[in-house]
Amino acid sequence: MDLGISGRTALVTGASRGLGFSSARALSNAGVKVCLVSRSTDRLSTAVQELSDGCHTIAADLSDPSSIQSMLEEVKETFGAIDILVANAGGPPPGNFETTAIEDFSEALQLNLLSTIEMCKGLIPEMIDRGWGRVVAITSIAVREPMAQLILSNTARSGLTSFLKTTATEVAGAGVTVNSIQPGLHGTERLTELYEDLQGVAANVPTGKLGNPDDFGQVVAFLCSEQAKFITGAAIPVDGGAAKGLQ
Ligand code: NAD
């Protein structure tokens, strides 16, 4: 399927591996010129080799607002206009109300909420001027069903979802869509690091399988497509049916 975005430009953060990388690869396969961002230059160099020519990398730390500003300046210098933002980062550490300090909340809010707001502030105004733009944030199924021991993720991503929904309504008339995708359990390296028994983890998913990161990337690319222009303000679960609620 031709997604109608060949020749467009994208900034994909948290893109050296996992769901961010799969999203970058799917966009690259659709003919998009992608800039991959993560903290490690080495990992980025390896990752970009799997993408089409014309892609680019920038090392930046999303937990540092000044690093985000420099990164935004560099990507605009390199690519000119940015048509697509896929906002992603690593997840915050686990913990509950009792074990989590107030400083931990500040760090998680910076990494998993404010970094995306900062990138939206830096990129959406120019998308509006050009009359076309796509923003997709990778959040978590925990927004629908807050998870025990993930109080930081639950808190930051719910706030982000509300920011995106509010912004989507404001910019819809200018041809800019703003959505989030909520991953359930996907077979990324992070999950392999977290769990020894991946089959046991998969048994808790109604499909009986973990999500395939490449499939996830294709969903992100579709939301960035021309055909997805009427989807905005949505928070879409990609979780194999794991979330139990109706919404
Ligand atoms: P991952 O840990 O494999 O990849 C995270 C990426 O973000 C890496 O490229 C890493 O280098 C980059 N990154 C981390 N901290 C950064 C920082 N401060 N600045 C810049 N880049 C940074 O994670 P994943 O499994 O691909 O998941 C992606 C997101 O989706 C995470 O936020 C995760 O919590 C969330 N999520 C994942 C799953 C899953 O099953 N994989 C489920 C629910 C939510």
XYZ file of N, CA and C and ligand atoms in Angstrom:
785
model
N 0.846 -1.203 0.000
C 0.000 0.000 0.000
C 0.882 1.254 0.000
N 0.617 2.150 -0.901
C 1.365 3.404 -0.956
C 0.781 4.346 0.097
N 1.603 4.730 1.054
C 1.115 5.575 2.151
C 1.029 7.054 1.757
N 1.535 7.386 0.577
C 1.405 8.763 0.096
C 2.309 9.757 0.811
N 3.380 9.258 1.457
C 4.258 10.169 2.208
C 5.707 10.093 1.723
N 5.918 9.487 0.566
C 7.274 9.417 0.030
C 7.814 10.825 -0.180
N 9.058 11.053 0.241
C 9.679 12.376 0.101
C 9.458 13.269 1.307
N 8.591 12.878 2.208
C 8.390 13.688 3.413
C 9.535 13.438 4.399
N 9.584 14.274 5.446
C 10.658 14.158 6.434
C 10.068 13.818 7.803
N 10.833 13.053 8.583
C 10.341 12.654 9.915
C 11.456 12.726 10.942
N 11.067 13.116 12.142
C 11.936 13.030 13.319
C 11.365 11.914 14.195
N 12.176 10.895 14.456
C 11.737 9.782 15.309
C 12.700 9.696 16.486
N 12.183 9.871 17.704
C 13.069 9.822 18.879
C 12.970 8.449 19.557
N 13.946 8.187 20.419
C 14.025 6.857 21.036
C 14.108 5.804 19.953
N 14.947 6.074 18.943
C 14.851 5.323 17.688
C 16.016 4.375 17.438
N 16.901 4.176 18.419
C 18.044 3.302 18.134
C 17.648 1.829 18.203
N 16.510 1.550 18.864
C 16.074 0.144 18.948
C 14.574 0.112 19.261
N 14.033 -1.104 19.339
C 12.667 -1.294 19.825
C 11.606 -0.659 18.936
N 10.547 -0.191 19.589
C 9.385 0.317 18.857
C 9.719 1.583 18.082
N 10.610 2.407 18.625
C 11.021 3.628 17.914
C 11.754 3.276 16.631
N 12.673 2.331 16.733
C 13.416 1.928 15.530
C 12.481 1.306 14.487
N 11.575 0.448 14.929
C 10.634 -0.179 13.977
C 9.797 0.886 13.274
N 9.418 1.920 14.014
C 8.634 3.011 13.415
C 9.476 3.740 12.368
N 10.739 3.999 12.723
C 11.638 4.683 11.782
C 11.821 3.855 10.519
N 11.977 2.545 10.690
C 12.206 1.689 9.520
C 10.966 1.643 8.627
N 9.785 1.556 9.252
C 8.557 1.515 8.443
C 8.385 2.828 7.666
N 8.716 3.942 8.297
C 8.614 5.233 7.587
C 9.638 5.298 6.458
N 10.841 4.828 6.740
C 11.887 4.826 5.709
C 11.454 3.956 4.524
N 10.858 2.811 4.808
C 10.367 1.932 3.733
C 9.257 2.586 2.918
N 8.574 3.560 3.552
C 7.504 4.280 2.830
C 8.058 5.476 2.061
N 9.396 5.607 2.045
C 10.016 6.674 1.252
C 10.245 7.966 2.013
N 10.084 7.893 3.349
C 10.276 9.098 4.176
C 11.757 9.231 4.539
N 12.272 10.472 4.539
C 13.632 10.731 5.016
C 13.543 10.886 6.531
N 14.202 9.986 7.253
C 14.011 9.924 8.707
C 15.266 10.371 9.444
N 15.096 11.165 10.494
C 16.188 11.464 11.424
C 15.934 10.688 12.712
N 16.863 9.811 13.052
C 16.744 8.990 14.260
C 17.473 9.679 15.410
N 16.821 9.694 16.578
C 17.423 10.307 17.765
C 17.466 9.294 18.902
N 18.608 9.208 19.561
C 18.710 8.563 20.880
C 20.003 9.071 21.496
N 20.364 8.543 22.655
C 21.540 9.127 23.335
C 22.861 8.623 22.778
N 22.876 7.415 22.217
C 24.153 6.795 21.871
C 24.470 6.884 20.374
N 25.577 7.579 20.067
C 25.994 7.721 18.676
C 26.266 6.357 18.043
N 26.893 5.466 18.811
C 27.250 4.146 18.264
C 26.013 3.367 17.851
N 25.037 3.336 18.756
C 23.813 2.576 18.446
C 23.070 3.188 17.261
N 23.101 4.510 17.198
C 22.417 5.173 16.079
C 23.084 4.817 14.757
N 24.430 4.773 14.765
C 25.144 4.463 13.504
C 24.773 3.078 13.018
N 24.640 2.135 13.955
C 24.250 0.778 13.557
C 22.819 0.784 13.020
N 21.927 1.488 13.731
C 20.505 1.473 13.356
C 20.280 2.081 11.976
N 20.959 3.199 11.705
C 20.671 3.926 10.452
C 21.104 3.123 9.224
N 22.040 2.187 9.431
C 22.493 1.362 8.298
C 21.354 0.509 7.728
N 20.336 0.246 8.563
C 19.207 -0.576 8.084
C 18.157 0.247 7.353
N 18.338 1.564 7.312
C 17.342 2.418 6.663
C 17.831 2.841 5.276
N 16.920 3.446 4.519
C 17.276 3.872 3.165
C 18.261 5.034 3.209
N 18.901 5.286 2.079
C 19.818 6.427 1.972
C 19.061 7.718 2.269
N 19.800 8.698 2.775
C 19.170 10.003 3.025
C 18.680 10.148 4.452
N 18.732 9.048 5.231
C 18.345 9.163 6.637
C 19.524 9.722 7.434
N 19.264 10.164 8.652
C 20.231 10.942 9.408
C 20.115 10.550 10.876
N 21.129 10.844 11.681
C 21.032 10.572 13.118
C 21.495 11.786 13.914
N 20.927 11.950 15.096
C 21.383 12.979 16.038
C 21.375 12.361 17.433
N 22.476 12.472 18.141
C 22.507 12.019 19.535
C 21.975 13.144 20.415
N 20.948 12.838 21.201
C 20.372 13.843 22.107
C 19.732 13.123 23.278
N 19.662 13.828 24.393
C 19.084 13.246 25.611
C 17.759 13.938 25.909
N 16.677 13.177 25.808
C 15.338 13.761 25.992
C 15.044 14.108 27.445
N 15.927 13.725 28.349
C 15.726 14.125 29.742
C 16.322 15.510 30.004
N 16.891 16.125 28.949
C 17.544 17.427 29.090
C 16.935 18.417 28.075
N 16.170 19.406 28.563
C 15.500 20.336 27.634
C 16.463 21.040 26.684
N 17.688 21.368 27.144
C 18.608 22.073 26.240
C 19.107 21.138 25.141
N 19.244 19.857 25.461
C 19.652 18.890 24.443
C 18.547 18.759 23.379
N 17.302 18.816 23.817
C 16.179 18.744 22.860
C 16.201 19.969 21.942
N 16.442 21.148 22.523
C 16.484 22.371 21.696
C 17.567 22.274 20.632
N 18.775 21.842 21.044
C 19.875 21.725 20.064
C 19.515 20.723 18.979
N 18.896 19.623 19.399
C 18.510 18.585 18.435
C 17.492 19.138 17.428
N 16.533 19.913 17.922
C 15.521 20.468 17.009
C 16.173 21.431 16.009
N 17.117 22.231 16.501
C 17.815 23.149 15.582
C 18.577 22.368 14.521
N 19.266 21.297 14.963
C 20.082 20.527 14.007
C 19.207 19.825 12.967
N 18.090 19.254 13.411
C 17.277 18.514 12.431
C 16.665 19.476 11.414
N 16.325 20.683 11.861
C 15.759 21.660 10.906
C 16.832 22.133 9.921
N 18.059 22.318 10.437
C 19.165 22.703 9.536
C 19.410 21.612 8.499
N 19.295 20.351 8.920
C 19.622 19.234 8.031
C 18.512 18.952 7.030
N 17.275 18.898 7.529
C 16.144 18.474 6.690
C 15.284 19.644 6.210
N 15.480 20.833 6.795
C 14.530 21.915 6.511
C 13.246 21.621 7.262
N 12.140 21.564 6.558
C 10.847 21.332 7.207
C 10.744 19.894 7.724
N 10.116 19.742 8.884
C 9.829 18.402 9.422
C 8.326 18.171 9.326
N 7.953 17.131 8.585
C 6.530 16.844 8.362
C 5.936 15.927 9.423
N 6.784 15.055 9.985
C 6.278 13.976 10.863
C 7.127 13.925 12.126
N 6.458 13.890 13.276
C 7.160 13.665 14.550
C 6.636 12.368 15.160
N 7.537 11.418 15.404
C 7.188 10.236 16.206
C 7.936 10.390 17.526
N 7.177 10.707 18.577
C 7.780 11.019 19.875
C 7.796 9.772 20.751
N 8.996 9.361 21.126
C 9.174 8.122 21.896
C 10.420 8.269 22.749
N 10.439 7.563 23.870
C 11.642 7.524 24.721
C 11.577 6.253 25.539
N 12.618 5.994 26.307
C 12.576 4.841 27.198
C 11.533 5.060 28.285
N 11.093 3.972 28.889
C 10.110 4.078 29.972
C 10.799 4.453 31.283
N 10.042 5.078 32.210
C 10.625 5.413 33.519
C 10.772 4.166 34.382
N 11.563 4.235 35.460
C 11.750 3.045 36.305
C 10.459 2.648 37.017
N 10.347 1.354 37.403
C 9.159 0.920 38.150
C 9.157 1.465 39.572
N 7.984 1.403 40.205
C 7.853 1.843 41.595
C 6.398 2.103 41.898
N 6.097 2.224 43.205
C 4.718 2.524 43.599
C 4.689 3.804 44.435
N 3.514 4.135 44.970
C 3.363 5.381 45.733
C 4.390 5.455 46.860
N 4.560 4.337 47.563
C 5.419 4.351 48.739
C 6.895 4.508 48.380
N 7.302 3.860 47.293
C 8.748 3.810 46.997
C 9.215 4.936 46.079
N 8.281 5.710 45.546
C 8.685 6.682 44.528
C 8.767 8.093 45.112
N 9.957 8.692 44.979
C 10.184 10.030 45.544
C 9.662 11.097 44.585
N 9.417 12.268 45.117
C 8.886 13.368 44.305
C 9.854 13.721 43.164
N 11.160 13.606 43.430
C 12.156 13.914 42.377
C 12.012 12.927 41.205
N 11.634 11.695 41.532
C 11.460 10.692 40.474
C 10.320 11.106 39.532
N 9.281 11.715 40.129
C 8.163 12.180 39.284
C 8.649 13.271 38.333
N 9.487 14.192 38.851
C 9.992 15.272 37.983
C 10.751 14.692 36.796
N 11.605 13.710 37.076
C 12.402 13.113 35.982
C 11.503 12.410 34.962
N 10.532 11.666 35.469
C 9.642 10.927 34.549
C 8.790 11.890 33.728
N 8.344 12.964 34.367
C 7.524 13.929 33.623
C 8.357 14.598 32.536
N 9.641 14.850 32.819
C 10.504 15.425 31.777
C 10.654 14.448 30.610
N 10.972 13.194 30.916
C 11.281 12.229 29.848
C 10.043 11.801 29.065
N 8.937 11.589 29.764
C 7.774 10.965 29.101
C 6.592 11.901 28.901
N 6.759 13.192 29.233
C 5.685 14.167 28.996
C 6.268 15.459 28.406
N 7.140 16.121 29.180
C 7.610 17.443 28.740
C 8.462 17.377 27.479
N 9.218 16.298 27.301
C 10.049 16.209 26.087
C 9.156 16.248 24.845
N 8.035 15.550 24.895
C 7.135 15.539 23.728
C 6.470 16.904 23.546
N 6.099 17.529 24.657
C 5.506 18.869 24.546
C 6.518 19.828 23.903
N 7.770 19.736 24.348
C 8.811 20.616 23.791
C 8.986 20.377 22.290
N 8.956 19.121 21.877
C 9.117 18.836 20.439
C 7.889 19.307 19.658
N 6.713 19.145 20.253
C 5.494 19.644 19.578
C 5.557 21.165 19.438
N 5.994 21.853 20.499
C 6.096 23.316 20.429
C 7.094 23.735 19.349
N 8.149 22.934 19.187
C 9.190 23.273 18.212
C 8.804 22.962 16.772
N 7.898 22.000 16.578
C 7.638 21.536 15.201
C 6.234 21.830 14.681
N 5.226 21.792 15.552
C 3.843 21.924 15.057
C 3.577 23.290 14.406
N 4.094 24.416 14.962
C 3.777 25.693 14.301
C 4.150 25.715 12.818
N 5.303 25.106 12.473
C 5.700 25.084 11.049
C 4.850 24.089 10.248
N 4.392 23.024 10.888
C 3.460 22.104 10.199
C 2.175 22.869 9.855
N 1.708 23.651 10.809
C 0.482 24.438 10.579
C 0.695 25.392 9.398
N 1.850 26.068 9.385
C 2.137 27.021 8.288
C 2.095 26.318 6.930
N 2.582 25.069 6.906
C 2.638 24.336 5.629
C 1.343 23.591 5.318
N 0.440 23.526 6.305
C -0.857 22.896 6.067
C -0.825 21.381 6.039
N 0.218 20.788 6.609
C 0.309 19.318 6.656
C 1.249 18.917 7.793
N 0.838 17.961 8.578
C 1.738 17.448 9.625
C 1.150 16.230 10.308
N 2.037 15.431 10.867
C 1.619 14.237 11.618
C 2.457 14.160 12.898
N 1.759 13.997 14.023
C 2.432 13.738 15.301
C 1.881 12.432 15.847
N 2.775 11.513 16.151
C 2.378 10.250 16.790
C 3.284 10.056 18.002
N 2.678 9.918 19.178
C 3.463 9.630 20.382
C 3.265 8.164 20.759
N 4.357 7.530 21.158
C 4.271 6.155 21.652
C 4.147 6.237 23.174
N 3.011 5.782 23.699
C 2.780 5.904 25.151
C 2.757 4.512 25.777
N 1.604 4.076 26.264
C 1.503 2.746 26.878
C 0.043 2.402 27.087
N -0.238 1.111 27.078
C -1.594 0.645 27.382
C -1.973 0.998 28.827
N -0.947 1.325 29.625
C -1.192 1.711 31.029
C -2.029 2.982 31.130
N -2.146 3.740 30.034
C -3.020 4.920 30.051
C -4.480 4.464 30.215
N -4.828 3.318 29.620
C -6.203 2.798 29.740
C -6.422 2.066 31.047
N -5.385 1.390 31.487
C -5.509 0.532 32.661
C -4.226 0.670 33.476
N -4.161 1.688 34.369
C -2.916 1.937 35.109
C -2.409 0.654 35.770
N -1.089 0.464 35.654
C -0.517 -0.805 36.123
C 0.166 -0.622 37.467
N 0.006 -1.636 38.325
C 0.696 -1.634 39.616
C 2.200 -1.565 39.369
N 2.896 -0.888 40.238
C 4.368 -0.767 40.175
C 4.859 0.053 38.995
N 3.962 0.730 38.307
C 4.399 1.618 37.218
C 3.792 3.009 37.411
N 3.880 3.510 38.633
C 3.184 4.767 38.939
C 3.737 5.937 38.107
N 5.030 5.909 37.808
C 5.613 7.013 37.027
C 5.094 6.997 35.591
N 5.111 5.813 34.995
C 4.618 5.684 33.619
C 3.136 6.030 33.559
N 2.356 5.484 34.476
C 0.911 5.750 34.487
C 0.635 7.252 34.536
N 1.373 7.951 35.383
C 1.123 9.375 35.614
C 1.560 10.219 34.414
N 2.777 10.005 33.952
C 3.311 10.845 32.865
C 2.535 10.633 31.560
N 2.201 9.391 31.268
C 1.598 9.122 29.951
C 0.139 9.531 29.893
N -0.552 9.500 31.038
C -1.930 9.994 31.048
C -1.936 11.493 30.771
N -1.002 12.210 31.407
C -0.903 13.653 31.164
C -0.588 13.938 29.707
N 0.325 13.155 29.138
C 0.691 13.360 27.736
C -0.510 13.119 26.821
N -1.269 12.090 27.116
C -2.441 11.765 26.276
C -3.429 12.930 26.279
N -3.602 13.542 27.431
C -4.525 14.664 27.532
C -3.986 15.887 26.768
N -2.676 16.119 26.874
C -2.057 17.210 26.098
C -2.272 16.993 24.600
N -2.061 15.766 24.143
C -2.164 15.479 22.705
C -3.600 15.657 22.216
N -4.551 15.185 23.026
C -5.963 15.297 22.643
C -6.365 16.779 22.524
N -5.926 17.576 23.489
C -6.256 19.001 23.479
C -5.642 19.680 22.260
N -4.374 19.364 22.009
C -3.663 19.985 20.887
C -4.280 19.554 19.553
N -4.657 18.283 19.465
C -5.225 17.758 18.211
C -6.424 18.597 17.774
N -7.265 18.941 18.717
C -8.473 19.698 18.377
C -8.110 21.082 17.839
N -7.078 21.681 18.446
C -6.681 23.038 18.024
C -6.086 23.078 16.624
N -5.369 22.031 16.234
C -4.609 22.105 14.980
C -5.236 21.308 13.838
N -6.359 20.644 14.116
C -6.969 19.766 13.102
C -7.302 20.524 11.818
N -7.777 21.752 11.952
C -8.182 22.521 10.779
C -7.022 22.888 9.875
N -5.804 22.769 10.377
C -4.623 23.118 9.586
C -3.990 21.904 8.921
N -4.676 20.763 8.955
C -4.130 19.578 8.281
C -3.088 18.833 9.099
N -3.039 19.113 10.396
C -2.065 18.442 11.268
C -2.825 17.474 12.171
N -2.443 16.198 12.140
C -3.073 15.225 13.037
C -2.144 14.922 14.207
N -2.758 14.659 15.350
C -1.990 14.401 16.582
C -2.614 13.202 17.278
N -1.869 12.125 17.374
C -2.402 10.881 17.937
C -1.371 10.213 18.837
N -1.823 9.229 19.594
C -0.863 8.386 20.307
C -1.209 6.922 20.054
N -0.180 6.100 20.175
C -0.379 4.655 20.080
C 0.053 4.068 21.415
N -0.780 3.161 21.926
C -0.566 2.612 23.263
C -0.098 1.163 23.149
N 1.215 0.923 23.239
C 1.658 -0.477 23.144
C 1.276 -1.284 24.374
N 0.861 -2.522 24.122
C 0.810 -3.525 25.184
C 2.177 -4.186 25.223
N 2.226 -5.487 25.266
C 3.514 -6.174 25.376
C 4.044 -6.564 23.996
N 5.192 -6.011 23.652
C 5.822 -6.280 22.350
C 7.218 -6.854 22.581
N 7.626 -7.699 21.665
C 8.887 -8.408 21.842
C 10.106 -7.581 21.503
N 10.317 -6.492 22.239
C 11.510 -5.665 22.010
C 12.638 -6.138 22.933
N 13.830 -5.590 22.690
C 14.978 -5.946 23.536
C 14.710 -5.598 24.995
N 13.973 -4.503 25.192
C 13.674 -4.072 26.557
C 12.917 -5.165 27.308
N 11.967 -5.774 26.625
C 11.179 -6.828 27.269
C 12.052 -8.051 27.558
N 12.951 -8.342 26.615
C 13.868 -9.475 26.823
C 14.745 -9.217 28.039
N 15.129 -7.945 28.223
C 15.958 -7.604 29.387
C 15.154 -7.719 30.690
N 13.855 -7.380 30.612
C 13.035 -7.342 31.820
C 12.593 -8.723 32.290
N 12.281 -9.610 31.326
C 11.677 -10.900 31.691
C 12.486 -12.060 31.142
N 12.708 -13.071 31.998
C 13.379 -14.293 31.517
C 12.396 -15.169 30.750
N 11.160 -15.237 31.264
C 10.172 -16.153 30.698
C 9.199 -15.388 29.779
N 9.640 -15.120 28.556
C 8.799 -14.334 27.648
C 7.527 -15.075 27.253
N 7.627 -16.415 27.194
C 6.421 -17.190 26.841
C 5.362 -17.061 27.926
N 5.824 -17.051 29.179
C 4.904 -16.867 30.309
C 4.246 -15.503 30.247
N 5.013 -14.491 29.862
C 4.469 -13.135 29.734
C 3.420 -13.114 28.618
N 3.748 -13.781 27.513
C 2.839 -13.783 26.364
C 1.530 -14.503 26.688
N 1.579 -15.439 27.607
C 0.367 -16.194 27.958
C -0.703 -15.280 28.552
N -0.302 -14.127 29.073
C -1.273 -13.175 29.639
C -1.927 -12.284 28.588
N -1.456 -12.389 27.345
C -2.046 -11.592 26.262
C -3.111 -12.464 25.590
N -4.318 -11.941 25.335
C -5.361 -12.772 24.715
C -4.919 -13.471 23.435
N -4.076 -12.838 22.650
C -3.603 -13.491 21.426
C -2.644 -14.644 21.727
N -2.145 -14.697 22.966
C -1.173 -15.739 23.327
C 0.220 -15.447 22.805
N 0.385 -14.278 22.203
C 1.691 -13.922 21.615
C 2.033 -12.488 21.987
N 3.318 -12.196 22.012
C 3.760 -10.806 22.145
C 3.593 -10.112 20.800
N 3.451 -8.804 20.853
C 3.387 -8.046 19.612
C 4.716 -8.068 18.885
N 4.643 -7.993 17.559
C 5.841 -7.931 16.731
C 6.190 -6.460 16.503
N 7.384 -6.005 16.931
C 7.739 -4.594 16.771
C 7.602 -4.087 15.330
N 7.865 -4.960 14.355
C 7.732 -4.512 12.959
C 6.277 -4.195 12.614
N 5.351 -5.008 13.130
C 3.925 -4.709 12.921
C 3.578 -3.369 13.558
N 4.105 -3.157 14.759
C 3.839 -1.901 15.465
C 4.325 -0.707 14.623
N 5.521 -0.857 14.069
C 6.064 0.218 13.231
C 5.162 0.530 12.048
N 4.560 -0.515 11.485
C 3.656 -0.301 10.328
C 2.406 0.475 10.745
N 1.945 0.224 11.975
C 0.776 0.960 12.464
C 1.140 2.445 12.618
N 2.314 2.699 13.170
C 2.770 4.094 13.303
C 2.840 4.743 11.917
N 3.457 4.025 10.959
C 3.602 4.600 9.611
C 2.228 4.879 9.002
N 1.269 3.972 9.242
C -0.069 4.222 8.683
C -0.686 5.495 9.266
N -0.499 5.687 10.579
C -1.059 6.911 11.187
C -0.409 8.175 10.612
N 0.786 8.025 10.058
C 1.479 9.162 9.438
C 1.110 9.305 7.958
N 0.286 8.416 7.462
C 0.020 8.382 6.022
C -0.947 9.482 5.587
N -1.025 9.647 4.288
C -2.021 10.562 3.705
C -3.424 10.056 4.026
N -3.605 8.735 3.913
C -4.933 8.141 4.101
C -5.456 8.315 5.527
N -4.550 8.531 6.490
C -4.972 8.636 7.902
C -5.326 10.072 8.288
N -5.563 10.923 7.295
C -5.763 12.354 7.597
C -7.005 12.635 8.443
N -7.941 11.674 8.503
C -9.178 11.904 9.280
C -9.078 11.289 10.681
N -7.913 10.700 10.996
C -7.713 10.150 12.348
C -6.910 11.159 13.145
N -7.531 11.810 14.106
C -6.786 12.708 14.981
C -7.416 12.747 16.360
N -6.582 13.046 17.354
C -7.051 13.045 18.740
C -7.289 11.645 19.269
N -6.780 10.649 18.557
C -7.029 9.252 18.957
C -5.878 8.712 19.806
N -6.216 7.795 20.689
C -5.210 7.078 21.491
C -5.492 5.598 21.235
N -4.672 5.014 20.385
C -5.011 3.711 19.798
C -4.238 2.573 20.477
N -4.952 1.609 21.063
C -4.240 0.482 21.674
C -3.732 -0.495 20.614
N -2.504 -0.938 20.781
C -1.958 -2.029 19.948
C -1.430 -3.037 20.957
N -2.329 -3.894 21.440
C -2.010 -4.674 22.652
C -2.503 -6.109 22.616
N -2.900 -6.605 21.449
C -3.373 -7.989 21.382
C -4.607 -8.237 22.239
N -5.359 -7.171 22.527
C -6.592 -7.323 23.313
C -6.368 -7.338 24.816
N -5.179 -6.910 25.269
C -4.855 -7.042 26.698
C -5.664 -6.110 27.597
N -5.944 -4.886 27.140
C -6.698 -3.956 27.993
C -8.149 -4.421 28.067
N -8.691 -4.460 29.277
C -10.010 -5.093 29.461
C -11.187 -4.116 29.347
N -10.923 -2.810 29.475
C -12.022 -1.848 29.486
C -12.629 -1.610 28.102
N -13.781 -0.950 28.089
C -14.433 -0.660 26.813
C -13.787 0.528 26.102
N -13.120 1.398 26.855
C -12.493 2.563 26.219
C -11.004 2.556 26.402
P 13.435 0.377 24.479
O 13.973 0.596 25.850
O 13.795 -0.874 23.767
O 13.859 1.597 23.523
C 13.828 2.906 23.998
C 14.570 3.806 23.034
O 14.609 5.121 23.613
C 16.025 3.394 22.801
O 16.396 3.758 21.489
C 16.781 4.256 23.810
O 18.125 4.459 23.447
C 15.969 5.552 23.717
N 16.081 6.388 24.906
C 15.929 6.012 26.201
N 16.113 7.084 26.997
C 16.374 8.147 26.204
C 16.686 9.505 26.454
N 16.755 9.997 27.698
N 16.911 10.320 25.397
C 16.863 9.831 24.131
N 16.599 8.555 23.834
C 16.352 7.711 24.867
O 11.850 0.536 24.617
P 10.674 -0.109 23.724
O 10.381 -1.462 24.226
O 10.978 0.086 22.285
O 9.453 0.820 24.154
C 9.304 2.140 23.652
C 8.384 2.922 24.599
O 7.142 2.226 24.699
C 8.946 3.043 26.017
O 8.598 4.283 26.560
C 8.239 1.933 26.743
O 8.143 2.169 28.147
C 6.883 1.944 26.070
N 6.210 0.657 26.176
C 6.793 -0.450 25.635
C 6.162 -1.674 25.758
C 6.769 -2.926 25.152
O 6.172 -3.992 25.265
N 7.920 -2.877 24.522
C 4.937 -1.758 26.432
C 4.360 -0.598 26.962
C 5.020 0.617 26.823
